mmCIF file of C-alpha atoms and ligand atoms in Angstrom:
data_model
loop_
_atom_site.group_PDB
_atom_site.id
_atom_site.type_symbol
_atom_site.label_atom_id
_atom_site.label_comp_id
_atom_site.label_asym_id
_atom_site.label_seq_id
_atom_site.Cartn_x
_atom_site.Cartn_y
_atom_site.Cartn_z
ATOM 1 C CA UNK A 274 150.796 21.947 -295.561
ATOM 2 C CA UNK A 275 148.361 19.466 -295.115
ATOM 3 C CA UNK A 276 149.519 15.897 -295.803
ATOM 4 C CA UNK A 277 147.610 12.997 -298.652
ATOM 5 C CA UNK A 278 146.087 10.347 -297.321
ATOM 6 C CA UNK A 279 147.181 6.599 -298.154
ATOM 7 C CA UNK A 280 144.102 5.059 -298.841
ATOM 8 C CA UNK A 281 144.297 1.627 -297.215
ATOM 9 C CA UNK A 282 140.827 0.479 -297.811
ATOM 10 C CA UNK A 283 141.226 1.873 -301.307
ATOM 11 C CA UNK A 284 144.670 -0.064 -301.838
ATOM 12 C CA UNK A 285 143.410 -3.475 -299.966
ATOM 13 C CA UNK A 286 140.930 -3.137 -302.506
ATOM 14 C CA UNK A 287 142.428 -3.040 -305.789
ATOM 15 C CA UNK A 288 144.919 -5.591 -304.326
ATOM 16 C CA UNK A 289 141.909 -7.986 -303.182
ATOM 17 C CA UNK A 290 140.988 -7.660 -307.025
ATOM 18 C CA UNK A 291 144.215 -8.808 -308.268
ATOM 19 C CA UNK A 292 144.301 -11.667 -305.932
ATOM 20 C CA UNK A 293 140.598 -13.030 -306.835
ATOM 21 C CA UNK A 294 142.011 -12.859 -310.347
ATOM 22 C CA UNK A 295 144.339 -14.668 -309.628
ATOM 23 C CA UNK A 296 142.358 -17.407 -307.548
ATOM 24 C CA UNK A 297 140.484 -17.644 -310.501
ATOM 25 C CA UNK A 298 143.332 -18.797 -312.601
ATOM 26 C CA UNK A 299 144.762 -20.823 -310.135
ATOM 27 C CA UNK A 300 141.319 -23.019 -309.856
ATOM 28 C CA UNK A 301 141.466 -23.335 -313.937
ATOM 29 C CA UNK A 302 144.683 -25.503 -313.023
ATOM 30 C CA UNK A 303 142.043 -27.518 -310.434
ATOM 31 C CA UNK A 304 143.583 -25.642 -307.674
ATOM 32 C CA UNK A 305 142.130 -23.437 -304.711
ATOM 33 C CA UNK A 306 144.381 -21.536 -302.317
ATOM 34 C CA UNK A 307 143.059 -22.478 -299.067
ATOM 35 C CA UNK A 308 144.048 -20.993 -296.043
ATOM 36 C CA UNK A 309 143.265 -22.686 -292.570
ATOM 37 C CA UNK A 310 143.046 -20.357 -289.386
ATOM 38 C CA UNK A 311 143.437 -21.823 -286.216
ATOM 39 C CA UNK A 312 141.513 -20.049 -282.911
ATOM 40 C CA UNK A 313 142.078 -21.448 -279.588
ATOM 41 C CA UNK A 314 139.994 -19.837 -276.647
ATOM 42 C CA UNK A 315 137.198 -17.093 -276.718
ATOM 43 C CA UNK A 316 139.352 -14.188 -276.924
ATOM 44 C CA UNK A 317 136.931 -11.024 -278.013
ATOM 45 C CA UNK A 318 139.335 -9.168 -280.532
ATOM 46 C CA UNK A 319 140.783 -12.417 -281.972
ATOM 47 C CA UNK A 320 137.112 -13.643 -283.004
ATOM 48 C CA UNK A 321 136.629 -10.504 -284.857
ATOM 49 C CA UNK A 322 140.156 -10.760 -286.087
ATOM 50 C CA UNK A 323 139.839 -14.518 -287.768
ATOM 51 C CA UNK A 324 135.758 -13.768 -288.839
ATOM 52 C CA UNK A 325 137.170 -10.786 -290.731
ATOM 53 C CA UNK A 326 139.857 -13.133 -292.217
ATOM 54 C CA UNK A 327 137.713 -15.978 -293.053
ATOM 55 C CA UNK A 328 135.372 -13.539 -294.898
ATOM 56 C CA UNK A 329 138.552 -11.582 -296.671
ATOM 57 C CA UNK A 330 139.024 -15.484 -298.235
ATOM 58 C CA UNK A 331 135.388 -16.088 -299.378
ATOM 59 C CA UNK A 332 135.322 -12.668 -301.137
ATOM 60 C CA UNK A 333 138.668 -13.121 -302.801
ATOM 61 C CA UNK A 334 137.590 -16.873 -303.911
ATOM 62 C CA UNK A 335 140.124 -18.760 -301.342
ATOM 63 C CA UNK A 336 138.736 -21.619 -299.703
ATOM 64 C CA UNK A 337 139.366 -21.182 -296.077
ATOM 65 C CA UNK A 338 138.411 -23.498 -292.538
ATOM 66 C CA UNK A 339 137.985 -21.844 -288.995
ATOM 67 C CA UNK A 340 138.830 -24.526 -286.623
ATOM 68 C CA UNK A 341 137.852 -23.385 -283.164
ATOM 69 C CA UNK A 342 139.103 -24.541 -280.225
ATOM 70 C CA UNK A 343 138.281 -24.838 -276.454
ATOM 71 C CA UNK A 344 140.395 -22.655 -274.660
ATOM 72 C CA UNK A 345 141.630 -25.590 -272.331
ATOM 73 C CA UNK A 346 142.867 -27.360 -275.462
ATOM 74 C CA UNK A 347 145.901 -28.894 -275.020
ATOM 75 C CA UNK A 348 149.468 -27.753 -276.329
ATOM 76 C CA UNK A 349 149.899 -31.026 -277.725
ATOM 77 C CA UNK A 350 146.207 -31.372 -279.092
ATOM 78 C CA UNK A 351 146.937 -28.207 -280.974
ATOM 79 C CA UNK A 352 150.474 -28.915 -282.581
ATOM 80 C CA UNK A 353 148.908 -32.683 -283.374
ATOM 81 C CA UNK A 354 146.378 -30.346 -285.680
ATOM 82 C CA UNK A 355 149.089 -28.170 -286.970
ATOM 83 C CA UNK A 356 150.753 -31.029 -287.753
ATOM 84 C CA UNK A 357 147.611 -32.647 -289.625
ATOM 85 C CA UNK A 358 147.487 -29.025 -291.520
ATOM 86 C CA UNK A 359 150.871 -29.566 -292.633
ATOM 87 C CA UNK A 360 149.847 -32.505 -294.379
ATOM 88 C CA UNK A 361 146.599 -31.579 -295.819
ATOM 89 C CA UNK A 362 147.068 -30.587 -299.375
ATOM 90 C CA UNK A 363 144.154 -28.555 -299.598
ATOM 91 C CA UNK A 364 145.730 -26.034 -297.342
ATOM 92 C CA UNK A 365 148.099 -23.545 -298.630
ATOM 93 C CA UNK A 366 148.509 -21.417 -295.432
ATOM 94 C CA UNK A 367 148.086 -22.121 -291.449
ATOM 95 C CA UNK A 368 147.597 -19.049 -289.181
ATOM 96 C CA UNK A 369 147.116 -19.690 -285.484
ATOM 97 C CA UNK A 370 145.599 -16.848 -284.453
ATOM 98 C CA UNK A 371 147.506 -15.315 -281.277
ATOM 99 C CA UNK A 372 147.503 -14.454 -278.403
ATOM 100 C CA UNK A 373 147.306 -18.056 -277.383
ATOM 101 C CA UNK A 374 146.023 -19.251 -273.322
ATOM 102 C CA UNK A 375 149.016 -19.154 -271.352
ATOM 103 C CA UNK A 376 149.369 -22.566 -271.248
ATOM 104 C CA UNK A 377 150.729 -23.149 -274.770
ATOM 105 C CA UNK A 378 154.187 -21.712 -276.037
ATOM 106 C CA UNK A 379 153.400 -20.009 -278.848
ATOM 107 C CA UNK A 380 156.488 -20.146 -279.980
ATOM 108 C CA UNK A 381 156.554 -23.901 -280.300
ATOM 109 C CA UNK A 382 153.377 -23.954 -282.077
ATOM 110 C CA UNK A 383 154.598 -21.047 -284.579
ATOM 111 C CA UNK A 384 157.681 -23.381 -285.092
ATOM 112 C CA UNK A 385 155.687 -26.270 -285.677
ATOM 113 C CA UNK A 386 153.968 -24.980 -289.161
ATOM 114 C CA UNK A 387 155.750 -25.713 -292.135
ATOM 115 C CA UNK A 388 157.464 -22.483 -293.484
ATOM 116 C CA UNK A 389 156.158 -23.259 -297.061
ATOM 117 C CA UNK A 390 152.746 -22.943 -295.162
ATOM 118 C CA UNK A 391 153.739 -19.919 -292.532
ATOM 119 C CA UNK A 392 151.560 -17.525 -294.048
ATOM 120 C CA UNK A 393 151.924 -15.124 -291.291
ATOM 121 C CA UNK A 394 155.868 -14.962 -291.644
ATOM 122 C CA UNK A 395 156.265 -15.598 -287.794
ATOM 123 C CA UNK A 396 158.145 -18.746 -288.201
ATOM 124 C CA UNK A 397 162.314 -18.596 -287.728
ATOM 125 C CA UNK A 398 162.450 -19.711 -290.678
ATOM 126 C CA UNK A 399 160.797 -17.147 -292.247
ATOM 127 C CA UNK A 400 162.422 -14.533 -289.872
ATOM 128 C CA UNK A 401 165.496 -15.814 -291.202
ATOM 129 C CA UNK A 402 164.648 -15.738 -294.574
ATOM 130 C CA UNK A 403 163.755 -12.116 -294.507
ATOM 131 C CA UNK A 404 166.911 -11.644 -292.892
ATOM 132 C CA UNK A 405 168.935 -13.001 -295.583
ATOM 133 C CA UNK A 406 167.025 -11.867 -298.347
ATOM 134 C CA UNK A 407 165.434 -15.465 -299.494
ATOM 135 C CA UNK A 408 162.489 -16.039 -300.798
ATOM 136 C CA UNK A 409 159.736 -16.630 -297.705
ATOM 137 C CA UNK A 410 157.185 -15.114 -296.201
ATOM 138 C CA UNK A 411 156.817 -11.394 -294.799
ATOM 139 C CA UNK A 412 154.913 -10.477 -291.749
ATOM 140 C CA UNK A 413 151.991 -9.201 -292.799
ATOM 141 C CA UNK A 414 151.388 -6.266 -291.225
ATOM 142 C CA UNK A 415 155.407 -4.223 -292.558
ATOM 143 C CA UNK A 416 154.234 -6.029 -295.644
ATOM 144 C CA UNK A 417 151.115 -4.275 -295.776
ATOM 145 C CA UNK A 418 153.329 -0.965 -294.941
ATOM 146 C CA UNK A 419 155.660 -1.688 -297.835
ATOM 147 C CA UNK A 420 153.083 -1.954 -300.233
ATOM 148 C CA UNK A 421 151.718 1.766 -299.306
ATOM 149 C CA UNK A 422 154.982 3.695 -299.645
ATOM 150 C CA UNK A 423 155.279 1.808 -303.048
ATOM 151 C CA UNK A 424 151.590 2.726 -304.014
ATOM 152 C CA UNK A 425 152.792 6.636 -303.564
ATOM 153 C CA UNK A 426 155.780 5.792 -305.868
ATOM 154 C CA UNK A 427 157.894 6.209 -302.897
ATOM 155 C CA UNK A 428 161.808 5.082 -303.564
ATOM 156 C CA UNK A 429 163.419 4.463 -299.952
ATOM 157 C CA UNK A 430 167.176 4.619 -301.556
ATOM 158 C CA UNK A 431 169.057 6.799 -299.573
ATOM 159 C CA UNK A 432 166.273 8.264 -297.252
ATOM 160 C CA UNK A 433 165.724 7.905 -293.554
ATOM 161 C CA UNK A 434 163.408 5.769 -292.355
ATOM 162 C CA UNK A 435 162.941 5.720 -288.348
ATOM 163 C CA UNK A 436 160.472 2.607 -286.969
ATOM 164 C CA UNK A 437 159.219 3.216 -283.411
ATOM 165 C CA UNK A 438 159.099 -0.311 -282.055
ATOM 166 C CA UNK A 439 160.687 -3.473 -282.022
ATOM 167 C CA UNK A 440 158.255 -6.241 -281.776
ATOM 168 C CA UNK A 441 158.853 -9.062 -283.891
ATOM 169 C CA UNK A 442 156.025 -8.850 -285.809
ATOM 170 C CA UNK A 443 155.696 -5.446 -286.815
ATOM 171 C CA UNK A 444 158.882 -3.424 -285.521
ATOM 172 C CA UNK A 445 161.632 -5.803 -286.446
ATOM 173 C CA UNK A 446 160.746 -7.130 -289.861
ATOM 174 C CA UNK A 447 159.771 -3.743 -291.185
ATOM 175 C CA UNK A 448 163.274 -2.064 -290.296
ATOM 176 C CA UNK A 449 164.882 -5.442 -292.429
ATOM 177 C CA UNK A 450 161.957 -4.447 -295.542
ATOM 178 C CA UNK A 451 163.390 -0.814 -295.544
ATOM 179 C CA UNK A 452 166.411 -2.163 -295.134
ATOM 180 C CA UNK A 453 166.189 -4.065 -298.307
ATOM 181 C CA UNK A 454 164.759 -1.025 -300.388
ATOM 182 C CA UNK A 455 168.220 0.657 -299.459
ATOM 183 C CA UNK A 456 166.684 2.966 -296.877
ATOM 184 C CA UNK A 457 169.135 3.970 -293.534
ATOM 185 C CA UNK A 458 167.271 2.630 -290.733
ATOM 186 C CA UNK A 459 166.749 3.176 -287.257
ATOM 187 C CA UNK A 460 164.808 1.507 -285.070
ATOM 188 C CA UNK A 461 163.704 3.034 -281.623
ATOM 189 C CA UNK A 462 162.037 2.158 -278.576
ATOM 190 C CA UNK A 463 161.291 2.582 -275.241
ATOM 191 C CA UNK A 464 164.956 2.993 -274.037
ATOM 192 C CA UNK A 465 165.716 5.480 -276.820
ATOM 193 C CA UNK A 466 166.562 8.735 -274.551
ATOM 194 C CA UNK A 467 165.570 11.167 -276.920
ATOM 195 C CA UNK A 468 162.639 9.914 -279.791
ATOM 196 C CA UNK A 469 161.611 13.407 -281.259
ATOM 197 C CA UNK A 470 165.839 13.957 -282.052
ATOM 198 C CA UNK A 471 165.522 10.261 -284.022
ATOM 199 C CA UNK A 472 162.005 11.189 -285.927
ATOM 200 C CA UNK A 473 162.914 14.667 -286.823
ATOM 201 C CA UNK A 474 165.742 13.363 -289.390
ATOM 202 C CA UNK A 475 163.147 10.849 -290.773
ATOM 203 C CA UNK A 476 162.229 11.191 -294.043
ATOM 204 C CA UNK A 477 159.800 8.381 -293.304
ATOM 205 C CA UNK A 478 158.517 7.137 -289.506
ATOM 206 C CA UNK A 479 156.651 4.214 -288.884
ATOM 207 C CA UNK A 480 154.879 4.283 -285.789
ATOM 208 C CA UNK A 481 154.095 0.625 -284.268
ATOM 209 C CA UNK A 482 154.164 1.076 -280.280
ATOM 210 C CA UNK A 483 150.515 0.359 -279.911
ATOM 211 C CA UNK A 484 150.294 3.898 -277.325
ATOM 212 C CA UNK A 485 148.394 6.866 -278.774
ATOM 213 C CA UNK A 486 150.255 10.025 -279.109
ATOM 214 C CA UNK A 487 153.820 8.548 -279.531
ATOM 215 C CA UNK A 488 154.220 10.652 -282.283
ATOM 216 C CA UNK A 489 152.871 14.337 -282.325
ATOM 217 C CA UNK A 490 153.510 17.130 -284.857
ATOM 218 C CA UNK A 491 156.713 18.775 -283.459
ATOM 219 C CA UNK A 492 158.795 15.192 -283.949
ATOM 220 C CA UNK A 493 158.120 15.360 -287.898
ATOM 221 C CA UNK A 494 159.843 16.705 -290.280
ATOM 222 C CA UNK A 495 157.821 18.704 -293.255
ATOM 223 C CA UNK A 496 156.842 16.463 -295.657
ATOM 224 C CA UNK A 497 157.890 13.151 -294.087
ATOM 225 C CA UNK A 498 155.952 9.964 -294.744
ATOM 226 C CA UNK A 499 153.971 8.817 -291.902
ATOM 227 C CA UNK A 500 152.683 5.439 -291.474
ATOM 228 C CA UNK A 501 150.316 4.597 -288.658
ATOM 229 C CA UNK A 502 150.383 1.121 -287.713
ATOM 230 C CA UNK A 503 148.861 1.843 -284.125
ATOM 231 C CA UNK A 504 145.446 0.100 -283.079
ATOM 232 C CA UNK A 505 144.520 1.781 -279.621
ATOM 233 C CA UNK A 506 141.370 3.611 -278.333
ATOM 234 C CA UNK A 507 140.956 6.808 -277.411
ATOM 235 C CA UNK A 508 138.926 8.438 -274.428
ATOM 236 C CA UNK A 509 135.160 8.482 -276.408
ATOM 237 C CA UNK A 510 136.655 4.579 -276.988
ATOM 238 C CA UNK A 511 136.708 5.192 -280.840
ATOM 239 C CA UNK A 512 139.771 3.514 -282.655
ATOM 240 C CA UNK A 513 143.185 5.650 -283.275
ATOM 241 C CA UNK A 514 146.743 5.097 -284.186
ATOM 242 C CA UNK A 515 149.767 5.909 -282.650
ATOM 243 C CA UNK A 516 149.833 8.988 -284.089
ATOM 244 C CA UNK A 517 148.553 12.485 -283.301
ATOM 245 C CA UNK A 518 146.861 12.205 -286.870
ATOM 246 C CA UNK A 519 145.092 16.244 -286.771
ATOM 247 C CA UNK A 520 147.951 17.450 -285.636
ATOM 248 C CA UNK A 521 150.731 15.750 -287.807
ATOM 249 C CA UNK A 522 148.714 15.848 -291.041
ATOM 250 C CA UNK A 523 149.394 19.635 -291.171
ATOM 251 C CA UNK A 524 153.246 18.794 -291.318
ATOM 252 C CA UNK A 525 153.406 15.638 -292.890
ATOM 253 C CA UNK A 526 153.813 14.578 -296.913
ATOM 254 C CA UNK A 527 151.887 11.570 -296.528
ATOM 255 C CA UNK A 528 149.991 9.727 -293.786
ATOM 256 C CA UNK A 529 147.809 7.169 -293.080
ATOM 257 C CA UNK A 530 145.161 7.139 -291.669
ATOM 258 C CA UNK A 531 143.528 5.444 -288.396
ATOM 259 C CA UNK A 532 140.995 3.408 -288.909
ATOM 260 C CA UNK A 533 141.459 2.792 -292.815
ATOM 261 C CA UNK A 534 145.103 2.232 -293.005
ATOM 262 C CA UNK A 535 147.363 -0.439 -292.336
ATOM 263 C CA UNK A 536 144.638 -1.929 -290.678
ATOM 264 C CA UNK A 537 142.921 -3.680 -293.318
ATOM 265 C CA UNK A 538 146.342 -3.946 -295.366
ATOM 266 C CA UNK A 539 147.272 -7.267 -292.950
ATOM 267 C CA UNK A 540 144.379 -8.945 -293.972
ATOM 268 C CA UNK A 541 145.009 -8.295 -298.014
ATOM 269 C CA UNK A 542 148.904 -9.469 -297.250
ATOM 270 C CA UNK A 543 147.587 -12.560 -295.571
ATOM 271 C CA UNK A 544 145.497 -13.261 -299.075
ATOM 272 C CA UNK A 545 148.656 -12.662 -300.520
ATOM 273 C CA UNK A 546 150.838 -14.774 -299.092
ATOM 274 C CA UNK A 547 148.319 -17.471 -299.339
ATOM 275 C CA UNK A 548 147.811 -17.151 -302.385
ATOM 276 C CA UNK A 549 151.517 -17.379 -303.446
ATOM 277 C CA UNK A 550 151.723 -20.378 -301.386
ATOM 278 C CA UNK A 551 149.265 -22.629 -303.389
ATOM 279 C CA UNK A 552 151.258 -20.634 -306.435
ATOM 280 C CA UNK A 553 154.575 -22.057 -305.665
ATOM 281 C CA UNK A 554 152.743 -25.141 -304.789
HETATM 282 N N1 GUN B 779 146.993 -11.569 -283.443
HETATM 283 C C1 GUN B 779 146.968 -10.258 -283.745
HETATM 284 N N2 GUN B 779 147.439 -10.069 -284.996
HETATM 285 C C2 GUN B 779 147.770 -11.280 -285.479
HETATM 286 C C3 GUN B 779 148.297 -11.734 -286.725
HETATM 287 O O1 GUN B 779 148.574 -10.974 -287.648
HETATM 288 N N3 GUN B 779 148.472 -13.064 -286.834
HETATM 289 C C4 GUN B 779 148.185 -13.921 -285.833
HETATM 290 N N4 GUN B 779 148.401 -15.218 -286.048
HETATM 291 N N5 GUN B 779 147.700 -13.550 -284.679
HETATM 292 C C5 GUN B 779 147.491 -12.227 -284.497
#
C-alpha cells in the first residue's frame, strides 16, 4: 500500500484564506489583529523563523511588529517590553521567539505575557487551560497536527494514538488534544524500553523527537496515520522528519510529509490564534 499525503502547504493555505477573510471583517469593526514578535539575539534559524512569521501576517492582512533585540539585552529590559505589549491595544498576540541567550529564564518571560495575549499557548496558564478543557490557547505546532487528522475526516474516538516525545511544546499538549477527541493515548520517550511494541498498536503515531529515523516501517501498523512533526537534516543536509518517510509510506494510511507538513501548519495556527485573540477582544 502506499500511504496519501496530508498536504500541509495545501491545508495552511486554504486556512490562511479563511483567516484573511476574516481579518477583513474584523477591520470593518475598525479592528486589526496585530500580532507582535519579540527576537532577542542573532540566532540563524530563529531569524528565518520570525521573517517567515512576520510575512505569514502581511499576507493574511494582520498587522504585525518585529522588535529586535541585542542579544545582551537584559532580562528585565525584555519583560519591561512584554509588559508594555500587554498594554498596547493594538496587539492581539506576543510571541517571544525562543530559544532565548542563556541569561534570561524563559520561563519567566513566557509567564510574564498575558494569557489573553499568549498566542503561542506556552504560558501555565494556557497549559492549564488545555489541561482542563477551558477555553485558551493551543500550542501551535499539536494544533497544527489536529487540524490535519481532521482535514482527512479522521475521528480519534476509540483509536490509539501513540506520541513519541514529551516536550512541552509539541509532545505534551498533543497527547492532552487527542486526549480530548476521545483517543487512548500514550506518550513515549527516551526511557520507553521497547518503542516499536508501543507504535505497532497505534492506529495513529505522532513523531516529535527531533532525531531522523525514530520511526521506520517495521514499527507501523498498515494503514496507521503518521504525522511527522520532525525538523532535522539529513547527510546531503536537506530537511527531513523524524520519520523514515520512503520507507513508511508503503505501510502507512496517511502521512505527512517532510518538508510540507506540519511545518508550515505552526505558522497558520499562530494566525489563528491571533486572530481569535483580537476576536474575543
Ligand atoms: N522557537 C521554535 N519554535 C518556536 C515557536 O513555535 N514559538 C516560539 N516562541 N519560539 C520558537
Amino acid at each position: 500500500m502506499t500511504a496519501q499525503l496530508i498536504d500541509g502547504n495545501a491545508l495552511s493555505k486554504q486556512l490562511r484564506t479563511e483567516v484573511a477573510q476574516r481579518a477583513a471583517a474584523l477591520r470593518t469593526r475598525g479592528i486589526t489583529p496585530g500580532l507582535a514578535v519579540v527576537l532577542v539575539g542573532e540566532n540563524p534559524a530563529s531569524q528565518v523563523y520570525v521573517r517567515n512569521k512576520v510575512k505569514a501576517c502581511e499576507d493574511g492582512g494582520l498587522y504585525s511588529v518585529l522588535e529586535k533585540h541585542p542579544a545582551d539585552l537584559s532580562e528585565a529590559a525584555l519583560l519591561a517590553r512584554v509588559e508594555a505589549l500587554n498594554n498596547d491595544p493594538a496587539i492581539h498576540g506576543i510571541l517571544v521567539q525562543l530559544p532565548l541567550p542563556a541569561h534570561i529564564d524563559a520561563q519567566k518571560v513566557i509567564e510574564a505575557i498575558a494569557p489573553a495575549k499568549d498566542v503561542d499557548g506556552f504560558h501555565v496558564a494556557s497549559a492549564g487551560a488545555l489541561m482542563t478543557g477551558s477555553s485558551g490557547f493551543w500550542p501551535c505546532t499539536p494544533y497544527g497536527c489536529m487540524k490535519m487528522l481532521e482535514s482527512i475526516g479522521y475521528d480519534l474516538r476509540g483509536k490509539h494514538a501513540v506520541v513519541i516525545g514529551r516536550s512541552n511544546i509539541v509532545g505534551k499538549p498533543m497527547a492532552l488534544m487527542l486526549l480530548q477527541k476521545n483517543a487512548t493515548v500514550t506518550i513515549c520517550h527516551s526511557a520507553t524500553p521497547d518503542l516499536k511494541a508501543m507504535t505497532l498498536q497505534a492506529d495513529v503515531i505522532v513523531a516529535a523527537v527531533g532525531k531522523r529515523n525514530v520511526l521506520t516501517a517495521d514499527m507501523v501498523k498498515p494503514g496507521a496515520v503518521v504525522i511527522d512533526v520532525g525538523m532535522n537534516r539529513n547527510d546531503e543536509g536537506k530537511l527531513c522528519g523524524d520519520v523514515d518517510f520512503a520507507g513508511v509510506k508503503e505501510v502507512a494510511g496517511y502521512i505527512t510529509p517532510v518538508p510540507g507538513g506540519v511545518g508550515p501548519m505552526t505558522i497558520t495556527m499562530l494566525l489563528v490564534n491571533t486572530l481569535e485573540a483580537a476576536e474575543r477582544g
